[in-house]
Structure formats: C-alpha cells, structure tokens
Short mmCIF file of N, CA, C and O in Angstrom, two decimals:
data_model
loop_
_atom_site.label_atom_id
_atom_site.label_comp_id
_atom_site.label_asym_id
_atom_site.label_seq_id
_atom_site.Cartn_x
_atom_site.Cartn_y
_atom_site.Cartn_z
N UNK A 1 0.81 -1.20 0.00
CA UNK A 1 0.00 0.00 0.00
C UNK A 1 0.85 1.26 0.00
O UNK A 1 0.60 2.19 -0.77
N UNK A 2 1.83 1.30 0.87
CA UNK A 2 2.64 2.49 1.06
C UNK A 2 4.11 2.13 0.89
O UNK A 2 4.55 1.07 1.32
N UNK A 3 4.83 3.02 0.27
CA UNK A 3 6.25 2.82 0.12
C UNK A 3 6.99 4.14 0.17
O UNK A 3 6.41 5.21 -0.07
N UNK A 4 8.27 4.05 0.48
CA UNK A 4 9.15 5.20 0.47
C UNK A 4 10.15 5.02 -0.66
O UNK A 4 10.72 3.94 -0.82
N UNK A 5 10.37 6.07 -1.42
CA UNK A 5 11.27 6.01 -2.55
C UNK A 5 12.27 7.14 -2.45
O UNK A 5 11.89 8.31 -2.48
N UNK A 6 13.54 6.79 -2.37
CA UNK A 6 14.60 7.79 -2.32
C UNK A 6 15.07 8.15 -3.72
O UNK A 6 14.98 7.35 -4.65
N UNK A 7 15.61 9.33 -3.82
CA UNK A 7 16.21 9.78 -5.06
C UNK A 7 17.25 10.85 -4.73
O UNK A 7 17.28 11.38 -3.63
N UNK A 8 18.09 11.13 -5.70
CA UNK A 8 19.05 12.20 -5.54
C UNK A 8 20.48 11.77 -5.30
O UNK A 8 21.38 12.62 -5.28
N UNK A 9 20.70 10.48 -5.12
CA UNK A 9 22.06 10.02 -4.92
C UNK A 9 22.86 10.10 -6.20
O UNK A 9 22.33 10.33 -7.29
N UNK A 10 24.14 9.92 -6.06
CA UNK A 10 25.01 9.97 -7.22
C UNK A 10 26.46 10.07 -6.83
O UNK A 10 26.83 9.82 -5.67
N UNK A 11 27.26 10.43 -7.80
CA UNK A 11 28.69 10.58 -7.61
C UNK A 11 29.04 12.05 -7.53
O UNK A 11 28.63 12.84 -8.39
N UNK A 12 29.79 12.41 -6.52
CA UNK A 12 30.18 13.79 -6.33
C UNK A 12 31.60 13.85 -5.79
O UNK A 12 32.05 12.92 -5.11
N UNK A 13 32.29 14.90 -6.11
CA UNK A 13 33.64 15.08 -5.59
C UNK A 13 33.61 15.58 -4.16
O UNK A 13 32.64 16.19 -3.71
N UNK A 14 34.67 15.29 -3.44
CA UNK A 14 34.78 15.79 -2.08
C UNK A 14 34.60 17.30 -2.06
O UNK A 14 35.14 18.02 -2.90
N UNK A 15 33.84 17.75 -1.08
CA UNK A 15 33.52 19.17 -0.99
C UNK A 15 32.25 19.55 -1.69
O UNK A 15 31.76 20.68 -1.50
N UNK A 16 31.70 18.65 -2.47
CA UNK A 16 30.49 18.93 -3.21
C UNK A 16 29.25 18.69 -2.39
O UNK A 16 29.30 18.39 -1.20
N UNK A 17 28.11 18.79 -3.07
CA UNK A 17 26.82 18.69 -2.41
C UNK A 17 25.88 17.79 -3.17
O UNK A 17 25.98 17.63 -4.39
N UNK A 18 24.97 17.19 -2.44
CA UNK A 18 23.88 16.43 -3.00
C UNK A 18 22.63 16.69 -2.17
O UNK A 18 22.73 16.98 -0.97
N UNK A 19 21.50 16.58 -2.80
CA UNK A 19 20.24 16.72 -2.10
C UNK A 19 19.41 15.46 -2.32
O UNK A 19 19.01 15.16 -3.44
N UNK A 20 19.18 14.73 -1.26
CA UNK A 20 18.40 13.52 -1.33
C UNK A 20 16.94 13.82 -1.01
O UNK A 20 16.63 14.68 -0.19
N UNK A 21 16.07 13.09 -1.67
CA UNK A 21 14.64 13.20 -1.42
C UNK A 21 14.07 11.83 -1.15
O UNK A 21 14.54 10.83 -1.67
N UNK A 22 13.06 11.80 -0.33
CA UNK A 22 12.35 10.56 -0.05
C UNK A 22 10.87 10.88 0.01
O UNK A 22 10.43 11.63 0.89
N UNK A 23 10.14 10.32 -0.91
CA UNK A 23 8.72 10.58 -1.00
C UNK A 23 7.93 9.33 -0.63
O UNK A 23 8.23 8.23 -1.09
N UNK A 24 6.94 9.52 0.18
CA UNK A 24 6.03 8.44 0.54
C UNK A 24 4.82 8.47 -0.38
O UNK A 24 4.26 9.53 -0.64
N UNK A 25 4.46 7.31 -0.86
CA UNK A 25 3.30 7.21 -1.73
C UNK A 25 2.35 6.15 -1.19
O UNK A 25 2.76 5.20 -0.53
N UNK A 26 1.09 6.32 -1.51
CA UNK A 26 0.08 5.39 -1.05
C UNK A 26 -0.96 6.10 -0.21
O UNK A 26 -1.00 7.33 -0.12
N UNK A 27 -1.80 5.31 0.41
CA UNK A 27 -2.84 5.86 1.26
C UNK A 27 -2.23 6.11 2.63
O UNK A 27 -2.00 5.18 3.41
N UNK A 28 -1.99 7.35 2.93
CA UNK A 28 -1.28 7.74 4.15
C UNK A 28 -2.20 8.58 5.02
O UNK A 28 -2.78 9.56 4.56
N UNK A 29 -2.29 8.19 6.25
CA UNK A 29 -3.00 8.99 7.22
C UNK A 29 -2.12 10.10 7.77
O UNK A 29 -2.51 11.27 7.78
N UNK A 30 -0.93 9.74 8.20
CA UNK A 30 0.03 10.70 8.69
C UNK A 30 1.40 10.06 8.75
O UNK A 30 1.52 8.83 8.77
N UNK A 31 2.40 10.88 8.75
CA UNK A 31 3.77 10.42 8.94
C UNK A 31 4.34 11.14 10.14
O UNK A 31 4.35 12.37 10.19
N UNK A 32 4.78 10.37 11.08
CA UNK A 32 5.36 10.96 12.29
C UNK A 32 6.84 11.26 12.01
O UNK A 32 7.15 12.03 11.12
N UNK A 33 7.72 10.66 12.76
CA UNK A 33 9.13 10.92 12.55
C UNK A 33 9.62 10.31 11.24
O UNK A 33 9.25 9.19 10.89
N UNK A 34 10.43 11.05 10.53
CA UNK A 34 11.12 10.56 9.35
C UNK A 34 12.61 10.76 9.55
O UNK A 34 13.03 11.64 10.29
N UNK A 35 13.38 9.94 8.89
CA UNK A 35 14.81 10.06 9.07
C UNK A 35 15.60 9.45 7.94
O UNK A 35 15.06 8.81 7.04
N UNK A 36 16.89 9.69 8.01
CA UNK A 36 17.83 9.15 7.05
C UNK A 36 18.87 8.30 7.78
O UNK A 36 19.36 8.69 8.84
N UNK A 37 19.17 7.17 7.19
CA UNK A 37 20.21 6.28 7.67
C UNK A 37 21.17 6.01 6.52
O UNK A 37 20.83 6.22 5.36
N UNK A 38 22.32 5.53 6.84
CA UNK A 38 23.25 5.16 5.79
C UNK A 38 24.00 3.89 6.18
O UNK A 38 24.16 3.59 7.36
N UNK A 39 24.44 3.17 5.17
CA UNK A 39 25.16 1.94 5.39
C UNK A 39 26.21 1.75 4.32
O UNK A 39 25.89 1.73 3.13
N UNK A 40 27.43 1.63 4.74
CA UNK A 40 28.54 1.33 3.85
C UNK A 40 28.83 -0.16 3.92
O UNK A 40 28.53 -0.81 4.92
N UNK A 41 29.42 -0.72 2.87
CA UNK A 41 29.75 -2.15 2.89
C UNK A 41 30.59 -2.52 4.10
O UNK A 41 31.57 -1.86 4.42
N UNK A 42 30.19 -3.58 4.77
CA UNK A 42 30.91 -4.04 5.93
C UNK A 42 30.66 -3.26 7.20
O UNK A 42 31.27 -3.56 8.23
N UNK A 43 29.78 -2.28 7.13
CA UNK A 43 29.48 -1.47 8.30
C UNK A 43 28.01 -1.57 8.65
O UNK A 43 27.17 -1.91 7.82
N UNK A 44 27.72 -1.28 9.88
CA UNK A 44 26.35 -1.31 10.35
C UNK A 44 25.60 -0.08 9.88
O UNK A 44 26.16 1.01 9.75
N UNK A 45 24.33 -0.26 9.62
CA UNK A 45 23.50 0.88 9.26
C UNK A 45 23.44 1.85 10.44
O UNK A 45 23.22 1.45 11.58
N UNK A 46 23.65 3.11 10.15
CA UNK A 46 23.71 4.10 11.19
C UNK A 46 22.78 5.27 10.90
O UNK A 46 22.58 5.65 9.75
N UNK A 47 22.21 5.83 11.94
CA UNK A 47 21.35 6.99 11.74
C UNK A 47 22.15 8.21 11.36
O UNK A 47 23.26 8.44 11.86
N UNK A 48 21.57 9.01 10.49
CA UNK A 48 22.20 10.24 10.02
C UNK A 48 21.47 11.46 10.55
O UNK A 48 22.08 12.37 11.10
N UNK A 49 20.17 11.48 10.35
CA UNK A 49 19.37 12.62 10.77
C UNK A 49 17.92 12.22 10.88
O UNK A 49 17.46 11.32 10.17
N UNK A 50 17.21 12.86 11.75
CA UNK A 50 15.80 12.61 11.92
C UNK A 50 15.04 13.90 12.10
O UNK A 50 15.61 14.92 12.50
N UNK A 51 13.76 13.84 11.81
CA UNK A 51 12.92 15.03 11.94
C UNK A 51 11.52 14.60 12.31
O UNK A 51 10.95 13.68 11.72
N UNK A 52 10.96 15.24 13.30
CA UNK A 52 9.60 14.96 13.70
C UNK A 52 8.63 15.66 12.78
O UNK A 52 9.00 16.51 11.96
N UNK A 53 7.37 15.32 12.92
CA UNK A 53 6.36 15.97 12.09
C UNK A 53 6.33 17.47 12.33
O UNK A 53 6.06 18.25 11.42
N UNK A 54 6.62 17.87 13.56
CA UNK A 54 6.63 19.27 13.90
C UNK A 54 7.90 20.01 13.54
O UNK A 54 7.98 21.22 13.76
N UNK A 55 8.89 19.30 13.02
CA UNK A 55 10.10 19.95 12.57
C UNK A 55 11.29 19.88 13.50
O UNK A 55 12.33 20.47 13.19
N UNK A 56 11.16 19.19 14.61
CA UNK A 56 12.31 19.02 15.48
C UNK A 56 13.32 18.09 14.82
O UNK A 56 12.97 17.02 14.34
N UNK A 57 14.57 18.48 14.80
CA UNK A 57 15.60 17.73 14.10
C UNK A 57 16.64 17.17 15.07
O UNK A 57 16.86 17.69 16.17
N UNK A 58 17.28 16.13 14.61
CA UNK A 58 18.37 15.52 15.34
C UNK A 58 19.38 15.01 14.33
O UNK A 58 19.01 14.43 13.32
N UNK A 59 20.66 15.24 14.62
CA UNK A 59 21.72 14.86 13.70
C UNK A 59 22.78 14.03 14.39
O UNK A 59 23.09 14.23 15.56
N UNK A 60 23.33 13.11 13.63
CA UNK A 60 24.52 12.43 14.09
C UNK A 60 25.66 13.43 14.15
O UNK A 60 25.73 14.38 13.35
N UNK A 61 26.56 13.23 15.09
CA UNK A 61 27.65 14.18 15.26
C UNK A 61 28.49 14.34 14.00
O UNK A 61 28.99 15.44 13.72
N UNK A 62 28.64 13.27 13.24
CA UNK A 62 29.54 13.34 12.10
C UNK A 62 28.98 14.12 10.92
O UNK A 62 29.69 14.35 9.94
N UNK A 63 27.72 14.55 11.00
CA UNK A 63 27.16 15.35 9.91
C UNK A 63 26.69 16.72 10.36
O UNK A 63 26.27 17.53 9.51
N UNK A 64 26.78 17.01 11.63
CA UNK A 64 26.34 18.31 12.12
C UNK A 64 27.12 19.43 11.45
O UNK A 64 28.34 19.39 11.35
N UNK A 65 26.39 20.42 11.01
CA UNK A 65 27.01 21.53 10.32
C UNK A 65 27.20 21.32 8.84
O UNK A 65 27.54 22.27 8.12
N UNK A 66 26.99 20.10 8.37
CA UNK A 66 27.16 19.79 6.95
C UNK A 66 25.85 19.35 6.29
O UNK A 66 25.60 19.67 5.13
N UNK A 67 25.04 18.60 7.02
CA UNK A 67 23.79 18.08 6.47
C UNK A 67 22.61 18.80 7.11
O UNK A 67 22.66 19.20 8.28
N UNK A 68 21.56 18.93 6.34
CA UNK A 68 20.33 19.53 6.83
C UNK A 68 19.14 18.68 6.42
O UNK A 68 18.95 18.40 5.24
N UNK A 69 18.37 18.25 7.39
CA UNK A 69 17.17 17.49 7.10
C UNK A 69 15.97 18.42 7.16
O UNK A 69 15.90 19.32 7.99
N UNK A 70 15.04 18.19 6.28
CA UNK A 70 13.81 18.98 6.24
C UNK A 70 12.69 18.11 5.71
O UNK A 70 12.93 17.00 5.20
N UNK A 71 11.49 18.60 5.81
CA UNK A 71 10.35 17.83 5.31
C UNK A 71 9.26 18.76 4.83
O UNK A 71 9.15 19.91 5.25
N UNK A 72 8.46 18.22 3.96
CA UNK A 72 7.28 18.90 3.45
C UNK A 72 6.12 17.97 3.71
O UNK A 72 5.91 17.00 2.99
N UNK A 73 5.38 18.26 4.75
CA UNK A 73 4.30 17.36 5.14
C UNK A 73 3.21 17.27 4.09
O UNK A 73 2.58 16.23 3.93
N UNK A 74 2.98 18.35 3.39
CA UNK A 74 1.96 18.34 2.35
C UNK A 74 2.32 17.39 1.22
O UNK A 74 1.44 16.85 0.55
N UNK A 75 3.62 17.21 1.00
CA UNK A 75 4.09 16.32 -0.06
C UNK A 75 4.53 14.96 0.47
O UNK A 75 4.99 14.12 -0.31
N UNK A 76 4.43 14.76 1.77
CA UNK A 76 4.88 13.51 2.38
C UNK A 76 6.31 13.18 1.97
O UNK A 76 6.64 12.05 1.61
N UNK A 77 7.15 14.18 2.04
CA UNK A 77 8.51 14.06 1.55
C UNK A 77 9.50 14.58 2.59
O UNK A 77 9.25 15.59 3.24
N UNK A 78 10.60 13.89 2.71
CA UNK A 78 11.70 14.32 3.55
C UNK A 78 12.93 14.51 2.68
O UNK A 78 13.13 13.78 1.70
N UNK A 79 13.74 15.49 3.02
CA UNK A 79 14.92 15.82 2.25
C UNK A 79 16.16 15.76 3.13
O UNK A 79 16.09 15.92 4.35
N UNK A 80 17.27 15.55 2.49
CA UNK A 80 18.55 15.63 3.16
C UNK A 80 19.50 16.41 2.26
O UNK A 80 19.94 15.90 1.23
N UNK A 81 19.79 17.62 2.66
CA UNK A 81 20.77 18.43 1.95
C UNK A 81 22.13 18.12 2.52
O UNK A 81 22.37 18.31 3.72
N UNK A 82 23.02 17.65 1.68
CA UNK A 82 24.34 17.24 2.11
C UNK A 82 25.37 18.15 1.47
O UNK A 82 25.51 18.19 0.25
N UNK A 83 26.08 18.87 2.30
CA UNK A 83 27.12 19.78 1.85
C UNK A 83 28.47 19.35 2.41
O UNK A 83 28.55 18.58 3.37
N UNK A 84 29.51 19.87 1.82
CA UNK A 84 30.87 19.57 2.27
C UNK A 84 31.10 18.07 2.41
O UNK A 84 31.64 17.59 3.41
N UNK A 85 30.70 17.35 1.40
CA UNK A 85 30.80 15.90 1.44
C UNK A 85 32.25 15.44 1.44
O UNK A 85 33.11 16.05 0.81
N UNK A 86 32.47 14.36 2.16
CA UNK A 86 33.79 13.74 2.24
C UNK A 86 33.65 12.28 1.86
O UNK A 86 32.55 11.72 1.90
N UNK A 87 34.74 11.63 1.45
CA UNK A 87 34.64 10.23 1.04
C UNK A 87 34.02 9.32 2.09
O UNK A 87 33.38 8.33 1.73
N UNK A 88 34.19 9.65 3.34
CA UNK A 88 33.60 8.84 4.41
C UNK A 88 32.08 8.87 4.40
O UNK A 88 31.44 8.04 5.06
N UNK A 89 31.50 9.81 3.68
CA UNK A 89 30.05 9.86 3.56
C UNK A 89 29.52 8.86 2.54
O UNK A 89 28.30 8.69 2.44
N UNK A 90 30.38 8.24 1.78
CA UNK A 90 29.95 7.28 0.77
C UNK A 90 29.22 6.11 1.42
O UNK A 90 29.76 5.46 2.32
N UNK A 91 28.02 5.86 0.96
CA UNK A 91 27.20 4.81 1.53
C UNK A 91 25.89 4.75 0.75
O UNK A 91 25.61 5.62 -0.08
N UNK A 92 25.12 3.74 1.03
CA UNK A 92 23.74 3.71 0.58
C UNK A 92 22.91 4.42 1.64
O UNK A 92 22.97 4.07 2.82
N UNK A 93 22.18 5.41 1.22
CA UNK A 93 21.36 6.18 2.13
C UNK A 93 19.91 5.72 2.04
O UNK A 93 19.34 5.64 0.95
N UNK A 94 19.34 5.42 3.18
CA UNK A 94 17.98 4.94 3.27
C UNK A 94 17.13 5.94 4.04
O UNK A 94 17.57 6.48 5.05
N UNK A 95 15.94 6.14 3.57
CA UNK A 95 15.02 6.93 4.37
C UNK A 95 14.10 6.01 5.15
O UNK A 95 13.85 4.86 4.77
N UNK A 96 13.64 6.51 6.25
CA UNK A 96 12.79 5.76 7.16
C UNK A 96 11.64 6.65 7.59
O UNK A 96 11.81 7.84 7.79
N UNK A 97 10.49 6.04 7.71
CA UNK A 97 9.35 6.81 8.15
C UNK A 97 8.43 6.02 9.06
O UNK A 97 8.19 4.83 8.84
N UNK A 98 7.95 6.70 10.06
CA UNK A 98 6.91 6.16 10.94
C UNK A 98 5.59 6.58 10.31
O UNK A 98 5.11 7.69 10.53
N UNK A 99 5.03 5.69 9.52
CA UNK A 99 3.91 6.02 8.66
C UNK A 99 2.65 5.33 9.15
O UNK A 99 2.63 4.11 9.33
N UNK A 100 1.62 6.10 9.33
CA UNK A 100 0.33 5.57 9.71
C UNK A 100 -0.54 5.48 8.46
O UNK A 100 -0.76 6.49 7.78
N UNK A 101 -1.00 4.30 8.18
CA UNK A 101 -1.86 4.08 7.03
C UNK A 101 -3.28 3.77 7.47
O UNK A 101 -3.53 3.43 8.63
N UNK A 102 -4.17 3.89 6.54
CA UNK A 102 -5.57 3.55 6.80
C UNK A 102 -6.02 2.60 5.70
O UNK A 102 -6.01 2.95 4.53
N UNK A 103 -6.40 1.42 6.10
CA UNK A 103 -6.78 0.39 5.15
C UNK A 103 -7.96 -0.41 5.69
O UNK A 103 -7.88 -0.97 6.79
N UNK A 104 -9.02 -0.43 4.94
CA UNK A 104 -10.22 -1.17 5.29
C UNK A 104 -10.69 -0.85 6.70
O UNK A 104 -11.00 -1.75 7.50
N UNK A 105 -10.72 0.43 6.99
CA UNK A 105 -11.26 0.87 8.26
C UNK A 105 -10.33 0.77 9.44
O UNK A 105 -10.76 1.03 10.57
N UNK A 106 -9.09 0.44 9.21
CA UNK A 106 -8.14 0.27 10.30
C UNK A 106 -6.90 1.11 10.09
O UNK A 106 -6.36 1.18 8.98
N UNK A 107 -6.46 1.74 11.16
CA UNK A 107 -5.19 2.45 11.14
C UNK A 107 -4.06 1.50 11.53
O UNK A 107 -4.20 0.70 12.46
N UNK A 108 -2.98 1.60 10.81
CA UNK A 108 -1.83 0.77 11.08
C UNK A 108 -0.58 1.63 11.09
O UNK A 108 -0.36 2.42 10.17
N UNK A 109 0.23 1.45 12.09
CA UNK A 109 1.49 2.17 12.19
C UNK A 109 2.60 1.30 11.62
O UNK A 109 2.76 0.15 12.01
N UNK A 110 3.34 1.85 10.69
CA UNK A 110 4.35 1.11 9.97
C UNK A 110 5.71 1.79 10.06
O UNK A 110 5.80 3.01 9.92
N UNK A 111 6.72 0.99 10.28
CA UNK A 111 8.09 1.46 10.21
C UNK A 111 8.61 1.09 8.83
O UNK A 111 8.99 -0.05 8.59
N UNK A 112 8.62 2.06 7.93
CA UNK A 112 8.93 1.80 6.54
C UNK A 112 10.34 2.24 6.17
O UNK A 112 10.86 3.22 6.71
N UNK A 113 10.90 1.52 5.22
CA UNK A 113 12.22 1.83 4.69
C UNK A 113 12.17 1.92 3.18
O UNK A 113 11.47 1.15 2.51
N UNK A 114 12.91 2.85 2.65
CA UNK A 114 13.07 2.93 1.21
C UNK A 114 14.08 1.92 0.72
O UNK A 114 14.71 1.20 1.51
N UNK A 115 14.25 1.88 -0.57
CA UNK A 115 15.18 0.91 -1.17
C UNK A 115 16.62 1.37 -1.12
O UNK A 115 17.54 0.58 -1.35
N UNK A 116 16.83 2.63 -0.83
CA UNK A 116 18.17 3.17 -0.72
C UNK A 116 18.63 3.86 -1.99
O UNK A 116 18.22 3.52 -3.09
N UNK A 117 19.48 4.84 -1.81
CA UNK A 117 20.09 5.53 -2.93
C UNK A 117 21.58 5.66 -2.66
O UNK A 117 21.99 6.00 -1.55
N UNK A 118 22.37 5.37 -3.66
CA UNK A 118 23.82 5.33 -3.50
C UNK A 118 24.41 6.72 -3.56
O UNK A 118 24.12 7.51 -4.46
N UNK A 119 25.25 7.01 -2.59
CA UNK A 119 26.02 8.24 -2.57
C UNK A 119 27.49 7.86 -2.58
O UNK A 119 27.95 7.12 -1.70
N UNK A 120 28.20 8.36 -3.55
CA UNK A 120 29.62 8.09 -3.66
C UNK A 120 30.37 9.41 -3.74
O UNK A 120 30.09 10.23 -4.62
N UNK A 121 31.30 9.60 -2.84
CA UNK A 121 32.09 10.82 -2.79
C UNK A 121 33.52 10.46 -3.13
O UNK A 121 34.16 9.67 -2.44
N UNK A 122 34.01 11.03 -4.19
CA UNK A 122 35.36 10.75 -4.64
C UNK A 122 36.35 11.73 -4.01
O UNK A 122 36.01 12.87 -3.69
N UNK A 123 37.56 11.27 -3.84
CA UNK A 123 38.60 12.09 -3.24
C UNK A 123 39.35 12.88 -4.30
O UNK A 123 39.22 12.64 -5.50
#
C-alpha cells in the first residue's frame, strides 16, 4: 500500500553537495518521525538525521554543520541536503518513516524503509 522512494544520490567530488529526497506514496493517514540512515559495505547501518512531524531535528555528530534534514508534510517528503561531502560519507542512504496508514477501516502504524540511494564521494 505504502512505500518510500529515495532519489538524488550519485557521484560527487569531495567538498560537493547532493540533495536527497524521499517521497512516501500510497494511502497515508500521517507520517510521524522521518529520518535518514546510511550503510557502507561491511558497516552497520547508522542513523544520520531525523525530523519529527513538527520539525524538530536531530543529527549524528559526524554530519552536524554539513547536512540539513527537512520535510514537506503536504508532499509527504523528507529531504537531506548534504554539503561539504567527504569520502567517508559514501554509503547507501535509506530513508525511514513512521507512517500511519488507513486500510479497510483500520489504522496501522508502519516502520517503513526505502530501497536506498547510493552516494559516492570521490577524493
């Protein structure tokens, strides 16, 4: 019924910028917290940034001052503006959403993940 789809990844040189988007589609009642995670080969998936429906944000220390998370509730979309990228930022970036759906008269709370978008930062 509902899915999250990331976009905006790609190859960028160190010091460059990328803007990731994650749009939720389907029958959505509301989306609570949304966030971005990343995972590099051989490493554990780690949180990058999160944002509540009301706009409260939280960042991992390694991206503070470089990344900015935002959302557009009307579009059911969360963004991640990534500036001053370094090779260590290279990973598959996944968006996550606490999504409440409505199906056949029932509300269901879902912890959804997108398929991921690759970010590669060259040195």
